[in-house]
CSV table of C-alpha atoms in Angstrom, one decimal:
chain,number,residue,atom,x,y,z
U,908,MET,CA,0.0,0.0,0.0
U,909,LYS,CA,1.3,3.4,-0.9
U,910,THR,CA,1.8,6.6,1.2
U,911,ILE,CA,0.6,9.7,-0.6
U,912,PHE,CA,1.3,13.3,0.6
U,913,HIS,CA,-1.1,16.1,-0.4
U,914,LEU,CA,0.5,19.5,0.0
U,915,ASP,CA,-1.6,22.6,-0.3
U,916,MET,CA,-0.2,26.1,0.1
U,917,ASP,CA,-2.3,28.1,2.6
U,918,ALA,CA,-4.0,31.2,1.0
U,919,PHE,CA,-1.2,31.0,-1.6
U,920,PHE,CA,-1.8,34.2,-3.5
U,921,VAL,CA,-2.2,36.2,-0.3
U,922,SER,CA,1.0,34.6,1.1
U,923,VAL,CA,3.0,35.7,-2.0
U,924,GLU,CA,1.5,39.2,-1.8
U,925,ARG,CA,2.7,39.4,1.9
U,926,ILE,CA,6.2,38.4,0.8
U,927,LEU,CA,6.1,41.3,-1.7
U,928,ASP,CA,4.7,43.7,0.9
U,929,PRO,CA,5.2,42.6,4.5
U,930,SER,CA,2.9,45.4,5.7
U,931,LEU,CA,0.0,43.1,4.7
U,932,GLN,CA,0.7,40.7,7.5
U,933,GLY,CA,-2.2,40.2,9.8
U,934,LYS,CA,-4.6,42.3,7.7
U,935,PRO,CA,-7.7,41.2,5.8
U,936,VAL,CA,-6.4,40.9,2.2
U,937,ILE,CA,-8.5,40.1,-0.8
U,938,VAL,CA,-7.0,39.3,-4.2
U,939,GLY,CA,-9.3,39.9,-7.1
U,940,GLY,CA,-9.2,43.5,-8.3
U,941,ASP,CA,-11.2,46.7,-7.9
U,942,PRO,CA,-13.7,46.3,-5.0
U,943,HIS,CA,-16.1,48.5,-6.8
U,944,GLY,CA,-15.9,46.4,-9.9
U,945,ARG,CA,-17.7,43.3,-11.0
U,946,GLY,CA,-15.1,40.6,-10.7
U,947,VAL,CA,-14.8,37.8,-8.2
U,948,VAL,CA,-12.5,37.0,-5.3
U,949,ALA,CA,-9.5,34.9,-6.4
U,950,ALA,CA,-8.1,34.4,-2.9
U,951,CYS,CA,-8.5,35.9,0.5
U,952,SER,CA,-6.5,35.8,3.8
U,953,TYR,CA,-7.8,34.0,6.9
U,954,GLU,CA,-8.4,37.4,8.5
U,955,ALA,CA,-10.7,38.3,5.6
U,956,ARG,CA,-12.5,34.9,5.9
U,957,LYS,CA,-13.7,35.9,9.4
U,958,PHE,CA,-15.9,38.4,7.7
U,959,GLY,CA,-17.5,35.7,5.6
U,960,ILE,CA,-15.5,36.3,2.5
U,961,HIS,CA,-14.5,33.3,0.3
U,962,SER,CA,-13.1,32.5,-3.1
U,963,ALA,CA,-15.4,33.0,-6.1
U,964,MET,CA,-17.5,35.5,-4.2
U,965,PRO,CA,-18.4,38.7,-6.2
U,966,ILE,CA,-15.8,41.3,-5.3
U,967,ALA,CA,-18.5,43.8,-4.5
U,968,ASN,CA,-20.0,41.5,-1.9
U,969,ALA,CA,-16.6,41.1,-0.3
U,970,PHE,CA,-16.3,44.9,-0.1
U,971,ARG,CA,-19.7,45.2,1.6
U,972,LEU,CA,-18.6,42.5,4.1
U,973,CYS,CA,-15.2,44.1,4.8
U,974,PRO,CA,-15.0,47.7,3.5
U,975,LYS,CA,-11.7,48.2,5.3
U,976,GLY,CA,-10.1,45.1,3.7
U,977,ILE,CA,-7.1,45.5,1.4
U,978,PHE,CA,-8.1,44.7,-2.2
U,979,LEU,CA,-5.3,43.7,-4.7
U,980,HIS,CA,-5.2,42.9,-8.4
U,981,GLY,CA,-2.5,40.3,-7.8
U,982,HIS,CA,0.9,39.4,-9.4
U,983,HIS,CA,0.3,36.2,-11.4
U,984,LYS,CA,3.9,36.0,-12.6
U,985,GLU,CA,5.1,36.0,-9.0
U,986,TYR,CA,2.6,33.2,-8.1
U,987,VAL,CA,4.0,31.1,-10.9
U,988,ARG,CA,7.6,31.8,-9.8
U,989,TYR,CA,7.0,30.7,-6.2
U,990,SER,CA,4.9,27.7,-7.3
U,991,ASN,CA,7.9,26.5,-9.4
U,992,ALA,CA,10.3,27.0,-6.5
U,993,VAL,CA,8.1,24.9,-4.2
U,994,LYS,CA,7.8,22.2,-6.9
U,995,ASN,CA,11.6,22.1,-7.4
U,996,LEU,CA,12.1,21.6,-3.7
U,997,LEU,CA,9.5,18.8,-3.6
U,998,GLU,CA,11.1,17.1,-6.6
U,999,GLU,CA,14.4,17.0,-4.6
U,1000,LYS,CA,12.7,15.1,-1.8
U,1001,PHE,CA,10.2,12.8,-3.5
U,1002,PRO,CA,10.6,10.3,-6.3
U,1003,ILE,CA,7.3,11.4,-7.9
U,1004,VAL,CA,5.6,14.7,-7.7
U,1005,GLN,CA,2.3,15.6,-9.4
U,1006,GLN,CA,1.3,19.2,-9.6
U,1007,ALA,CA,-2.5,19.4,-9.3
U,1008,SER,CA,-2.7,23.2,-9.6
U,1009,ILE,CA,-0.6,26.3,-9.0
U,1010,ASP,CA,-0.7,25.8,-5.2
U,1011,GLU,CA,-1.4,22.1,-4.8
U,1012,PHE,CA,0.9,19.0,-5.1
U,1013,TYR,CA,0.7,15.2,-4.6
U,1014,CYS,CA,3.9,13.5,-3.6
U,1015,ASP,CA,4.6,9.7,-3.4
U,1016,PHE,CA,6.3,8.9,-0.1
U,1017,THR,CA,6.2,5.2,-0.6
U,1018,GLY,CA,9.5,3.6,0.3
U,1019,CYS,CA,11.0,6.9,1.7
U,1020,GLN,CA,10.7,5.9,5.3
U,1021,LYS,CA,14.1,4.4,5.2
U,1022,ILE,CA,15.5,7.8,4.2
U,1023,TYR,CA,13.3,10.2,6.1
U,1024,GLY,CA,11.7,8.3,8.9
U,1025,GLU,CA,8.0,8.3,9.7
U,1026,PRO,CA,5.8,10.4,7.4
U,1027,GLN,CA,4.4,12.6,10.1
U,1028,GLU,CA,7.8,13.6,11.3
U,1029,PHE,CA,9.1,14.2,7.8
U,1030,ALA,CA,5.9,16.3,7.0
U,1031,LYS,CA,6.7,18.6,9.9
U,1032,LYS,CA,10.3,19.1,8.7
U,1033,LEU,CA,9.1,19.7,5.1
U,1034,GLN,CA,6.5,22.2,6.2
U,1035,GLN,CA,9.1,24.1,8.2
U,1036,GLU,CA,11.7,24.0,5.4
U,1037,ILE,CA,9.1,25.5,3.0
U,1038,MET,CA,8.3,28.2,5.5
U,1039,ASN,CA,12.0,29.0,6.2
U,1040,LYS,CA,13.1,29.1,2.5
U,1041,PHE,CA,10.1,30.8,0.9
U,1042,SER,CA,8.0,32.3,3.8
U,1043,LEU,CA,5.1,30.2,2.5
U,1044,PRO,CA,2.8,28.4,4.9
U,1045,CYS,CA,1.3,25.0,3.8
U,1046,SER,CA,-0.8,22.2,5.1
U,1047,ILE,CA,-0.2,18.5,4.4
U,1048,GLY,CA,-2.5,15.5,4.4
U,1049,ILE,CA,-1.1,11.9,4.4
U,1050,SER,CA,-2.9,8.7,3.6
U,1051,SER,CA,-2.9,5.7,1.2
U,1052,ASN,CA,-4.5,7.6,-1.7
U,1053,LYS,CA,-5.0,11.1,-3.3
U,1054,SER,CA,-8.6,11.5,-2.4
U,1055,VAL,CA,-8.3,10.9,1.3
U,1056,SER,CA,-5.1,12.9,1.6
U,1057,LYS,CA,-6.7,15.9,0.0
U,1058,ILE,CA,-9.7,15.8,2.4
U,1059,ALA,CA,-7.3,15.4,5.3
U,1060,THR,CA,-5.4,18.5,4.2
U,1061,ASP,CA,-8.5,20.6,4.0
U,1062,LEU,CA,-9.6,19.5,7.4
U,1063,ASN,CA,-6.7,21.1,9.3
U,1064,LYS,CA,-5.7,24.5,7.8
U,1065,PRO,CA,-3.6,26.6,8.0
U,1066,MET,CA,-0.2,25.0,8.8
U,1067,GLY,CA,-1.8,21.7,9.6
U,1068,ILE,CA,-0.7,18.1,9.2
U,1069,THR,CA,-3.2,15.3,9.2
U,1070,PHE,CA,-2.2,11.7,9.0
U,1071,VAL,CA,-4.6,8.9,8.2
U,1072,PRO,CA,-3.2,5.4,9.0
U,1073,HIS,CA,-3.5,2.7,6.4
U,1074,GLY,CA,-6.8,0.8,6.9
U,1075,LYS,CA,-8.4,3.7,8.8
U,1076,GLU,CA,-9.6,5.7,5.8
U,1077,LYS,CA,-13.3,4.9,6.0
U,1078,GLU,CA,-13.3,5.4,9.8
U,1079,PHE,CA,-11.6,8.8,9.4
U,1080,LEU,CA,-14.1,10.0,6.8
U,1081,ALA,CA,-17.3,8.7,8.3
U,1082,PRO,CA,-18.1,11.6,10.7
U,1083,LEU,CA,-17.2,14.3,8.2
U,1084,ALA,CA,-19.9,16.4,6.4
U,1085,ILE,CA,-20.6,15.3,2.9
U,1086,GLU,CA,-19.5,18.7,1.5
U,1087,ARG,CA,-15.9,17.8,2.5
U,1088,ILE,CA,-15.7,15.6,-0.5
U,1089,PRO,CA,-14.4,17.6,-3.5
U,1090,GLY,CA,-17.2,17.8,-6.1
U,1091,VAL,CA,-20.1,17.9,-3.7
U,1092,GLY,CA,-21.0,21.5,-4.3
U,1093,LYS,CA,-24.0,23.8,-5.0
U,1094,LYS,CA,-25.7,21.3,-7.3
U,1095,THR,CA,-24.9,18.0,-5.7
U,1096,PHE,CA,-25.2,19.0,-2.0
U,1097,PRO,CA,-28.9,19.8,-1.9
U,1098,ILE,CA,-29.7,16.6,-3.9
U,1099,LEU,CA,-28.0,14.5,-1.3
U,1100,LYS,CA,-29.2,16.5,1.7
U,1101,ALA,CA,-32.8,16.1,0.5
U,1102,ARG,CA,-32.4,12.3,0.6
U,1103,GLY,CA,-31.0,12.3,4.2
U,1104,PHE,CA,-27.3,12.2,3.5
U,1105,ASN,CA,-25.5,14.3,6.0
U,1106,THR,CA,-22.1,12.7,6.7
U,1107,ILE,CA,-19.6,10.8,4.5
U,1108,GLY,CA,-20.5,7.7,6.5
U,1109,ASP,CA,-24.1,8.0,5.3
U,1110,LEU,CA,-22.8,7.8,1.7
U,1111,ALA,CA,-20.5,4.9,2.5
U,1112,ASN,CA,-23.4,2.9,3.9
U,1113,ALA,CA,-25.6,3.5,0.9
U,1114,SER,CA,-25.7,1.2,-2.1
U,1115,GLN,CA,-23.7,2.0,-5.2
U,1116,ASP,CA,-26.8,1.4,-7.3
U,1117,TYR,CA,-28.9,3.9,-5.3
U,1118,LEU,CA,-26.2,6.7,-5.6
U,1119,ALA,CA,-25.8,5.9,-9.3
U,1120,SER,CA,-29.6,6.2,-9.8
U,1121,ILE,CA,-29.4,9.7,-8.3
U,1122,LEU,CA,-26.1,11.0,-9.7
U,1123,GLY,CA,-25.1,8.7,-12.5
U,1124,LYS,CA,-21.4,7.8,-12.8
U,1125,PHE,CA,-20.5,10.5,-10.2
U,1126,GLY,CA,-22.6,8.6,-7.7
U,1127,ILE,CA,-20.4,5.5,-8.1
U,1128,ASP,CA,-17.3,7.7,-7.7
U,1129,LEU,CA,-18.8,9.3,-4.6
U,1130,TRP,CA,-19.4,5.9,-3.1
U,1131,ASN,CA,-15.8,4.8,-3.7
U,1132,ARG,CA,-14.4,8.0,-2.2
U,1133,ALA,CA,-16.8,7.8,0.8
U,1134,ASN,CA,-15.5,4.3,1.5
U,1135,GLY,CA,-11.9,5.6,1.5
U,1136,PHE,CA,-10.9,4.3,-1.9
U,1137,GLY,CA,-9.0,6.5,-4.4
U,1138,SER,CA,-6.2,6.6,-6.9
U,1139,ASP,CA,-2.7,6.3,-5.7
U,1140,ILE,CA,-1.2,6.8,-9.1
U,1141,LEU,CA,0.7,10.1,-9.7
U,1142,SER,CA,1.6,11.4,-13.1
U,1143,LEU,CA,5.0,12.9,-13.5
U,1144,GLU,CA,3.7,15.9,-15.4
U,1145,HIS,CA,0.9,18.4,-14.6
U,1146,GLU,CA,-0.8,18.3,-18.0
U,1147,ARG,CA,-3.0,21.3,-18.6
U,1148,LYS,CA,-6.5,20.1,-19.6
U,1149,SER,CA,-8.0,23.4,-20.6
U,1150,ILE,CA,-7.4,27.1,-20.9
U,1151,SER,CA,-10.0,29.7,-20.2
U,1152,LYS,CA,-10.4,33.5,-19.8
U,1153,GLU,CA,-13.4,35.6,-19.1
U,1154,THR,CA,-14.2,39.2,-18.4
U,1155,THR,CA,-16.9,40.8,-16.3
U,1156,PHE,CA,-17.9,44.2,-17.6
U,1157,GLU,CA,-18.0,47.2,-15.3
U,1158,GLU,CA,-21.4,48.0,-16.9
U,1159,ASP,CA,-23.7,45.7,-18.9
U,1160,ILE,CA,-23.1,45.9,-22.6
U,1161,VAL,CA,-25.9,45.6,-25.2
U,1162,GLY,CA,-23.9,46.3,-28.4
U,1163,LYS,CA,-22.9,43.2,-30.3
U,1164,THR,CA,-19.8,44.8,-31.8
U,1165,GLU,CA,-18.5,46.0,-28.5
U,1166,ILE,CA,-18.9,42.5,-27.0
U,1167,GLU,CA,-17.0,41.0,-30.0
U,1168,VAL,CA,-14.1,43.4,-29.3
U,1169,HIS,CA,-13.8,42.0,-25.8
U,1170,LEU,CA,-14.1,38.5,-27.1
U,1171,PHE,CA,-11.2,39.2,-29.5
U,1172,LYS,CA,-9.0,40.4,-26.6
U,1173,LEU,CA,-9.8,37.2,-24.7
U,1174,VAL,CA,-8.8,35.2,-27.8
U,1175,GLU,CA,-5.5,37.0,-28.0
U,1176,LYS,CA,-4.8,36.0,-24.4
U,1177,VAL,CA,-5.7,32.3,-24.6
U,1178,ALA,CA,-3.9,31.9,-28.0
U,1179,GLN,CA,-0.8,33.4,-26.5
U,1180,LEU,CA,-1.0,30.9,-23.6
U,1181,LEU,CA,-1.4,28.1,-26.0
U,1182,ARG,CA,1.7,29.1,-27.9
U,1183,ASN,CA,3.7,29.7,-24.8
U,1184,GLU,CA,3.1,26.1,-23.7
U,1185,ASN,CA,3.5,24.7,-27.2
U,1186,LEU,CA,-0.1,23.5,-27.3
U,1187,ASN,CA,-3.0,23.3,-29.8
U,1188,ALA,CA,-6.7,23.2,-28.9
U,1189,SER,CA,-9.4,21.2,-30.7
U,1190,THR,CA,-12.5,22.4,-28.8
U,1191,ILE,CA,-13.4,26.1,-28.6
U,1192,GLY,CA,-16.2,27.2,-26.3
U,1193,ILE,CA,-17.8,30.5,-25.3
U,1194,LYS,CA,-19.6,31.6,-22.1
U,1195,LEU,CA,-22.2,34.3,-22.2
U,1196,ARG,CA,-23.9,35.7,-19.0
U,1197,TYR,CA,-26.7,38.2,-19.3
U,1198,SER,CA,-27.5,41.0,-16.8
U,1199,ASP,CA,-30.2,38.7,-15.2
U,1200,PHE,CA,-27.5,36.2,-14.5
U,1201,SER,CA,-28.8,33.6,-17.0
U,1202,THR,CA,-25.8,31.9,-18.5
U,1203,ILE,CA,-25.3,30.2,-21.9
U,1204,THR,CA,-22.3,28.1,-22.9
U,1205,ARG,CA,-21.6,26.6,-26.4
U,1206,ALA,CA,-18.6,24.7,-27.8
U,1207,LYS,CA,-17.4,23.4,-31.1
U,1208,THR,CA,-14.7,20.9,-31.9
U,1209,ILE,CA,-12.8,21.8,-35.0
U,1210,LYS,CA,-11.2,19.4,-37.5
U,1211,GLU,CA,-7.6,20.4,-37.0
U,1212,PRO,CA,-6.3,21.5,-33.6
U,1213,THR,CA,-4.8,25.1,-33.6
U,1214,ASN,CA,-3.3,27.9,-31.6
U,1215,ASP,CA,-4.0,30.5,-34.3
U,1216,ASP,CA,-5.9,33.6,-33.1
U,1217,LYS,CA,-7.7,33.9,-36.4
U,1218,ILE,CA,-9.2,30.4,-36.4
U,1219,ILE,CA,-10.0,30.5,-32.6
U,1220,TYR,CA,-11.7,33.9,-33.0
U,1221,GLN,CA,-13.7,33.0,-36.0
U,1222,THR,CA,-15.0,29.9,-34.3
U,1223,ALA,CA,-15.8,31.7,-31.1
U,1224,VAL,CA,-17.5,34.7,-32.7
U,1225,ASN,CA,-19.7,32.4,-34.7
U,1226,LEU,CA,-20.7,30.6,-31.5
U,1227,PHE,CA,-21.4,34.0,-29.9
U,1228,ARG,CA,-23.6,35.2,-32.8
U,1229,ALA,CA,-25.6,32.0,-32.7
U,1230,VAL,CA,-26.5,32.4,-29.0
U,1231,TYR,CA,-26.8,36.2,-28.7
U,1232,THR,CA,-30.5,36.4,-29.4
U,1233,ARG,CA,-31.8,38.6,-26.5
U,1234,ARG,CA,-31.8,42.4,-26.4
U,1235,VAL,CA,-30.6,42.2,-22.8
U,1236,GLY,CA,-27.4,43.6,-21.4
U,1237,VAL,CA,-24.4,41.2,-21.2
U,1238,ARG,CA,-22.6,41.0,-17.9
U,1239,LEU,CA,-19.8,38.6,-18.8
U,1240,ILE,CA,-18.1,37.0,-21.9
U,1241,GLY,CA,-15.7,34.1,-21.7
U,1242,ILE,CA,-13.7,31.7,-23.9
U,1243,HIS,CA,-12.7,28.2,-23.1
U,1244,LEU,CA,-10.3,25.9,-24.9
U,1245,SER,CA,-10.0,22.2,-24.3
U,1246,LYS,CA,-8.8,18.9,-25.9
U,1247,LEU,CA,-5.3,20.3,-25.8
U,1248,GLU,CA,-2.3,18.5,-27.4
U,1249,HIS,CA,1.3,19.3,-27.9
U,1250,VAL,CA,2.3,20.9,-31.2
U,1251,SER,CA,4.2,18.7,-33.6
U,1252,GLU,CA,7.7,20.0,-34.4
U,1253,GLN,CA,7.6,18.7,-38.0
U,1254,GLU,CA,7.2,22.1,-39.6
U,1255,VAL,CA,8.3,20.7,-43.0
U,1256,LEU,CA,4.8,19.1,-43.3
U,1257,PHE,CA,3.2,22.6,-43.4
U,1258,GLU,CA,2.3,24.2,-46.7
U,1259,ASP,CA,4.3,27.4,-47.4
U,1260,GLU,CA,1.5,29.8,-46.4
U,1261,GLU,CA,0.8,27.9,-43.2
U,1262,LEU,CA,4.5,27.8,-42.3
U,1263,ILE,CA,4.8,31.6,-42.8
U,1264,ARG,CA,1.8,32.3,-40.6
U,1265,LYS,CA,3.1,29.9,-37.9
U,1266,ARG,CA,6.4,31.7,-37.8
U,1267,MET,CA,4.6,35.0,-37.6
U,1268,LEU,CA,2.6,33.8,-34.7
U,1269,ASN,CA,5.7,32.6,-32.9
U,1270,ALA,CA,7.4,36.0,-33.5
U,1271,VAL,CA,4.3,37.8,-32.1
U,1272,THR,CA,4.4,35.5,-29.0
U,1273,LYS,CA,8.1,36.3,-28.3
U,1274,ILE,CA,7.6,40.0,-28.7
U,1275,ARG,CA,4.6,40.0,-26.3
U,1276,ASP,CA,6.6,37.9,-23.8
U,1277,LYS,CA,9.4,40.4,-23.9
U,1278,TYR,CA,7.5,43.7,-24.1
U,1279,GLY,CA,4.0,43.0,-22.9
U,1280,SER,CA,0.7,41.8,-24.5
U,1281,LYS,CA,-0.3,45.3,-25.6
U,1282,ILE,CA,2.7,46.0,-27.7
U,1283,ILE,CA,1.4,44.1,-30.8
U,1284,HIS,CA,-1.9,42.8,-32.0
U,1285,ILE,CA,-2.9,40.4,-34.8
U,1286,GLY,CA,-5.5,41.8,-37.2
U,1287,ILE,CA,-8.6,39.6,-37.6
U,1288,VAL,CA,-11.5,40.1,-39.9
U,1289,GLY,CA,-14.5,38.2,-38.7
U,1290,ASN,CA,-17.4,37.0,-40.7
U,1291,LYS,CA,-20.0,39.7,-41.1
């Protein structure tokens, strides 16, 4: 049986902001932008959480709850830099490290006892080393699989260490509330609650067939996790599954042309990300939210995967025009790319025109990386 560490950086964005500006220590800090805008909270300090603020909350609501809070736009490049530094340290310690997100890692400790001793003691030393080297607090969960370790981490934050002995997974989970299981959120929670499920133990004692009849395949997955089962396989690379960007307007927009301009800007950003990571996308989707909060999403899978602004925009704008049928103000527009794959290096297979355009896009990417995204734009003529 394996021993899997789950390491989660505590209030990571806020922790990095406090490194950049130590005067933020001990204060309610909210990362997410203009408090009078219409964005959402990306992260908040534990001091801010005491006011009822949480991630994904509208930033305006956060301001109403804590008007004296410190609201920041954030420094994404710094977050990436510190994330990479933590990952490099973990890779020095563990044989396999899987990065689950910018602030979350799974590490395989199996067989490392001979080198480091008991997992709990090593976790304390690791936690302290990360704090000493980077001034970043983290919490660690330890069990036989990724699912239980993640729940264990979340149970004891910040700067917590939770160890679940092999064979005690089900017993550990049983008294916990069902919403402790990742994936049991706004939609699933009321469905389960209405049927008398309050604790993870309640789910574990139900039949697989019954949960499947309510929630489909997710019901079976839920039963497995409630019983302490989960994957112990770690992938060596953190493969990005999708790329998305969205913008919430300061004021609702009705004009189609103005919305399409914003969509174009989002396409520039996601296409740049694709090229930076040497990726192509096959599925292009858009998200449209009206002023009454009704939300529409549409997606299309194209024949040839691409990272070309022109192709992505033309697909996205056609999807937008097909769904924009109401004369109601638009609050948000977003774009989502999925079915990502690495770009083939065999440029010789491209036709001359395609090769020239690919080289042009690569040049644009390098210029933007060096001088900023606003320095150069690619002209796109959409379908009228």
